[in-house]
XYZ file of C-alpha atoms in Angstrom:
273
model
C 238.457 23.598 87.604
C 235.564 20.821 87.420
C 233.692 23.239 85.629
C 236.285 24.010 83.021
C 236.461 20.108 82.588
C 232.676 19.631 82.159
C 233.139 22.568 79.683
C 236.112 21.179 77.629
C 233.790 17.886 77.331
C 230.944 19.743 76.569
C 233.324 21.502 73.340
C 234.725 18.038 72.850
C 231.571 16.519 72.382
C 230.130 19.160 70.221
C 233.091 18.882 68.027
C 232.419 15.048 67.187
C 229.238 15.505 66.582
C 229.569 17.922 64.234
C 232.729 15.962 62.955
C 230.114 12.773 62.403
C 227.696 15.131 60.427
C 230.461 16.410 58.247
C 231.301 12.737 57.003
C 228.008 11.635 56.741
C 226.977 11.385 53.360
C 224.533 8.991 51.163
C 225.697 5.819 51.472
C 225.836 6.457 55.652
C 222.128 7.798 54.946
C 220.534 4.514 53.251
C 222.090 2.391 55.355
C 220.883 4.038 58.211
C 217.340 4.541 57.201
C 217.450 0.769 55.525
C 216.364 1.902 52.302
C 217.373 2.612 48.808
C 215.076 4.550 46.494
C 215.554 3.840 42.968
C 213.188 6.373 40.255
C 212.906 3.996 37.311
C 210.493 4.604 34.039
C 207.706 1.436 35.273
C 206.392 1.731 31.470
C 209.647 0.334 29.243
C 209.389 -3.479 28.879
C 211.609 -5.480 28.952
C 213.726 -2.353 31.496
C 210.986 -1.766 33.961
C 207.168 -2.494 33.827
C 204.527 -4.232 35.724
C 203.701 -7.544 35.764
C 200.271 -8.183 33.803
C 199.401 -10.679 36.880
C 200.814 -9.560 40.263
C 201.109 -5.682 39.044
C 204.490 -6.199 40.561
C 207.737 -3.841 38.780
C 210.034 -6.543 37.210
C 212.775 -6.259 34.642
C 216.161 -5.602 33.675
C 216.345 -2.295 35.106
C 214.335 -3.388 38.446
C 217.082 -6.300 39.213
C 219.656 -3.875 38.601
C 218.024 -1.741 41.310
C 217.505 -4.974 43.469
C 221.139 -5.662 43.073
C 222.629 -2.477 44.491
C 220.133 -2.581 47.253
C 220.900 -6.322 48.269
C 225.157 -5.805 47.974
C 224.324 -2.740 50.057
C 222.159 -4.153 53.129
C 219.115 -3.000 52.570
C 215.710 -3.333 51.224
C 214.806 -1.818 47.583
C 211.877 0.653 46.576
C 210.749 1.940 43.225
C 209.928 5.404 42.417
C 208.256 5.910 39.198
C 209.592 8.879 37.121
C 208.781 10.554 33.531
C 211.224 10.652 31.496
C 211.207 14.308 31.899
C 211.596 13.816 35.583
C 213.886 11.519 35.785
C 217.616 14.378 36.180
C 215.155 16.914 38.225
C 213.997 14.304 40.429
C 217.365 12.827 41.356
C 219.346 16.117 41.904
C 216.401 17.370 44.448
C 217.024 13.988 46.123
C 213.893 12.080 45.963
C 215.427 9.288 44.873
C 218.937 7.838 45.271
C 220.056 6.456 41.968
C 218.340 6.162 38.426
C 217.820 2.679 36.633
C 215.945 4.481 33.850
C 216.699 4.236 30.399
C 219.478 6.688 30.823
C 221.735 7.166 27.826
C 225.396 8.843 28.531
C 225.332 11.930 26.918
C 228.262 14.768 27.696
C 225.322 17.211 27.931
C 223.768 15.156 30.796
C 226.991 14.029 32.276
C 227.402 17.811 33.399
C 224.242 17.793 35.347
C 224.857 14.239 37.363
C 227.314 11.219 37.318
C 227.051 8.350 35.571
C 228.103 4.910 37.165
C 229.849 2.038 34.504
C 227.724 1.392 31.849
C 225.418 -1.612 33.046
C 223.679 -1.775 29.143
C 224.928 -0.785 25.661
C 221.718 -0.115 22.919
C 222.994 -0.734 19.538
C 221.152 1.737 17.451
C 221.019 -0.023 14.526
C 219.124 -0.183 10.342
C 216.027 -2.397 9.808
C 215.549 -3.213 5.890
C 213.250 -5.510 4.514
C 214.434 -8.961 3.812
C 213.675 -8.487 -0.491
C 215.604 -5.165 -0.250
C 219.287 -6.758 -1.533
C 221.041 -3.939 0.646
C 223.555 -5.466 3.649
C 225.406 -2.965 4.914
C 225.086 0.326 6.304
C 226.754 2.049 3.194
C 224.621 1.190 0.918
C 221.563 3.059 2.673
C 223.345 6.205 2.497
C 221.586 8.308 -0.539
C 218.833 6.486 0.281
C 215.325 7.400 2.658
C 215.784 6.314 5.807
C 212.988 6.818 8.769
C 213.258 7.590 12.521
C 211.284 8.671 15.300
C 210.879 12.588 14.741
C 212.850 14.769 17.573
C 214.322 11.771 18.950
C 217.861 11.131 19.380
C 217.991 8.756 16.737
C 216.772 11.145 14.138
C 219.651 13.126 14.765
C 222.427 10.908 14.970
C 221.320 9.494 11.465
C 221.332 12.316 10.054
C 224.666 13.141 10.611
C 226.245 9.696 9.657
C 224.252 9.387 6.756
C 224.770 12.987 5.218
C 223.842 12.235 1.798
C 220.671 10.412 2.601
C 216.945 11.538 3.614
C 215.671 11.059 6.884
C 212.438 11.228 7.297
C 210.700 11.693 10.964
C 207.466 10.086 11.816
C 205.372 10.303 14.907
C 206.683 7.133 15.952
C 208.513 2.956 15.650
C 205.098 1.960 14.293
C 204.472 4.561 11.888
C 208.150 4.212 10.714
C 207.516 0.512 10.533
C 204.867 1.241 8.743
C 206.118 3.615 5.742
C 209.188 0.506 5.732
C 206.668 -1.819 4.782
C 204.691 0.093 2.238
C 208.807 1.130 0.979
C 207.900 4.932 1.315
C 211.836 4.799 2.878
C 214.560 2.091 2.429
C 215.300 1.504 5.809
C 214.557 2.099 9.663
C 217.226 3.787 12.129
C 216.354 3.063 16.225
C 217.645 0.397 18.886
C 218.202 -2.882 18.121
C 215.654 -3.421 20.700
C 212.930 -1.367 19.168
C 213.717 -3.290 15.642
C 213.854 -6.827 17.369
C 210.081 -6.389 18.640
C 209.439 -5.344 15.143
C 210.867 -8.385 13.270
C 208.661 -10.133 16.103
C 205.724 -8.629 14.856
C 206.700 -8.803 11.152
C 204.457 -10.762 8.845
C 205.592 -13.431 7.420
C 204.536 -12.348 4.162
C 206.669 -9.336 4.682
C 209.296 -10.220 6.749
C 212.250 -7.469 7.984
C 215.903 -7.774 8.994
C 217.834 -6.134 11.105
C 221.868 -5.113 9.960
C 224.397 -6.976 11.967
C 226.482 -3.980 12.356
C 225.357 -1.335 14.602
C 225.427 2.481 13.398
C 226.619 2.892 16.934
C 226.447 2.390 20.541
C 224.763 3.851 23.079
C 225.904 3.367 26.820
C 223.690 3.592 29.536
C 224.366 4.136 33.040
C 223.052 4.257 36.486
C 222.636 7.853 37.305
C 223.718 9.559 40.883
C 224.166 12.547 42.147
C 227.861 14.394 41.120
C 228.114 15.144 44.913
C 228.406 11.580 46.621
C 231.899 9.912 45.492
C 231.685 7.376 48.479
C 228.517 6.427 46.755
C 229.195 6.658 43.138
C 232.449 4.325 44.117
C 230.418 1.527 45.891
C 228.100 1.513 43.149
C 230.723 1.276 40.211
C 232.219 -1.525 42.736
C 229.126 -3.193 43.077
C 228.653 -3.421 39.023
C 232.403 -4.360 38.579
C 231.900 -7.218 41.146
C 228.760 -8.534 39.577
C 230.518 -8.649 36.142
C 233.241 -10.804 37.404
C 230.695 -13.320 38.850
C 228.894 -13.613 35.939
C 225.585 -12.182 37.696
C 225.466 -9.122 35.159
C 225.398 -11.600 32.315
C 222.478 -13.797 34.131
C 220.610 -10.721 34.420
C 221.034 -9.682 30.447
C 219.937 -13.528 29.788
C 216.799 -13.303 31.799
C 215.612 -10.565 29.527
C 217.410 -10.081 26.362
C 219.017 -13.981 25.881
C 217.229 -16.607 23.375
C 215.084 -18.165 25.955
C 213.778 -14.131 25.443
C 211.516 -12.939 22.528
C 214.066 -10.790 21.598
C 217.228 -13.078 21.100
C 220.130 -10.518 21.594
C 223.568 -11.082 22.253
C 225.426 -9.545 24.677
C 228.530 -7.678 23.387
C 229.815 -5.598 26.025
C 231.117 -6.101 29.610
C 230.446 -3.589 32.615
C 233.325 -0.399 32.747
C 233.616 2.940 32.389
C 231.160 4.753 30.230
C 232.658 6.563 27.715
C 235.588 2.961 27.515
């Protein structure tokens, strides 16, 4: 009898345990080990880069990071990824979340989950300030340059069907063919054009179109298998919206105390709202 009692504890015991292993999951794992582990470019100013003095990561990207981490309970580390690297590198689990530059795409949204959007990149038309032309219409049937292969190229393309877009190796060398007016206009991120009308000479100054071709959403990326996680992260964005720390973070590095000057025109939600 005593022994059938030790046993049925034994089975009890066992069964908990393996109970408690069942539920376990991500969130249960970085608390526990203290840590979350964030894969983030370290190269894309103002998102993530070092700082030219201390070497430390800063930027928008890095406080986004910091953010989850502190709302969580724990302490924050950076893991820095390729772009390349950055899906592979997450769904093998060497790092917990993505703050990386990561633009929702259907195509990508198959292969892991995207949390709210946290950033929206207007992609938008740089022309030069002589040019007379205002509004997006009026480039179409006209040369337009982008950054050959990238997504920009292609999206162009296809909104502007009757005009010609013309790749080049990079911003700079489209810049460049803009200035000597080899095309009429320039298609990337409003962020990409604002650090060119930064650099612009004033002898040849550029200006970007208020309205944006469209918007890209960008999202903290997590693996499709943790919806404890994915819903304390979404939580954790919604929250910081309400309080007005999202928006503090957008004016550290995008507001006009900023180089770049943008405005904020979105609010945190769902990704494809």
């Amino acid at each position: 009898m005593q022994f059938k009692s030790v046993l049925s504890i034994g089975v009890l015991a066992a069964a908990a345990l393996v109970s408690a292993s069942a539920s376990a999951d991500q969130l249960d794992d970085i608390k526990q080990r203290g840590e979350l582990v964030c894969g983030t470019l370290g190269t894309s100013q103002p998102f993530s880069f070092q700082n030219a003095s201390t070497r430390e990561l800063i930027g928008y990207d890095i406080d986004f990071c910091k953010l989850v981490a502190d709302k969580i309970g724990v302490r924050v580390s950076y893991k820095l990824l390729s772009v390349a690297a950055r899906v592979p590198e997450l769904n093998e689990s060497r790092v917990d979340i993505l703050a990386a530059n990561l633009g929702y795409s259907p195509d990508r949204a198959e292969q892991i989950a995207f949390s709210n959007r946290y950033y929206v990149s207007p992609q938008k038309l740089l022309v030069r300030a002589d040019s007379g032309l205002t509004t997006i219409e009026q480039l179409n049937g006209r040369r337009v340059g982008a950054t050959k292969g990238s997504s920009s190229e292609r999206e162009i393309k296809a909104r502007l069907t009757d005009s010609q877009v013309i790749g080049y190796s990079d911003s700079s060398a489209a810049y460049l063919a803009l200035q000597q007016k080899k095309v009429d206009g320039q298609f990337a991120s409003e962020l990409v054009l604002a650090r060119l009308v930064i650099q612009s000479p004033p002898s040849a100054p550029v200006t970007i179109m208020e309205k944006s071709v469209f918007d890209e959403a960008w999202g903290l990326g997590m693996r499709k298998s943790e919806p404890r996680f994915i819903e304390t992260v979404n939580k954790i964005l919604d929250d910081a919206e309400k309080s007005g720390d999202a928006a503090k973070i957008f004016e550290k590095w995008f507001g006009p105390e900023t180089p770049y000057k943008l405005k904020r025109s979105f609010v945190i939600g769902p990704i494809a709202g």
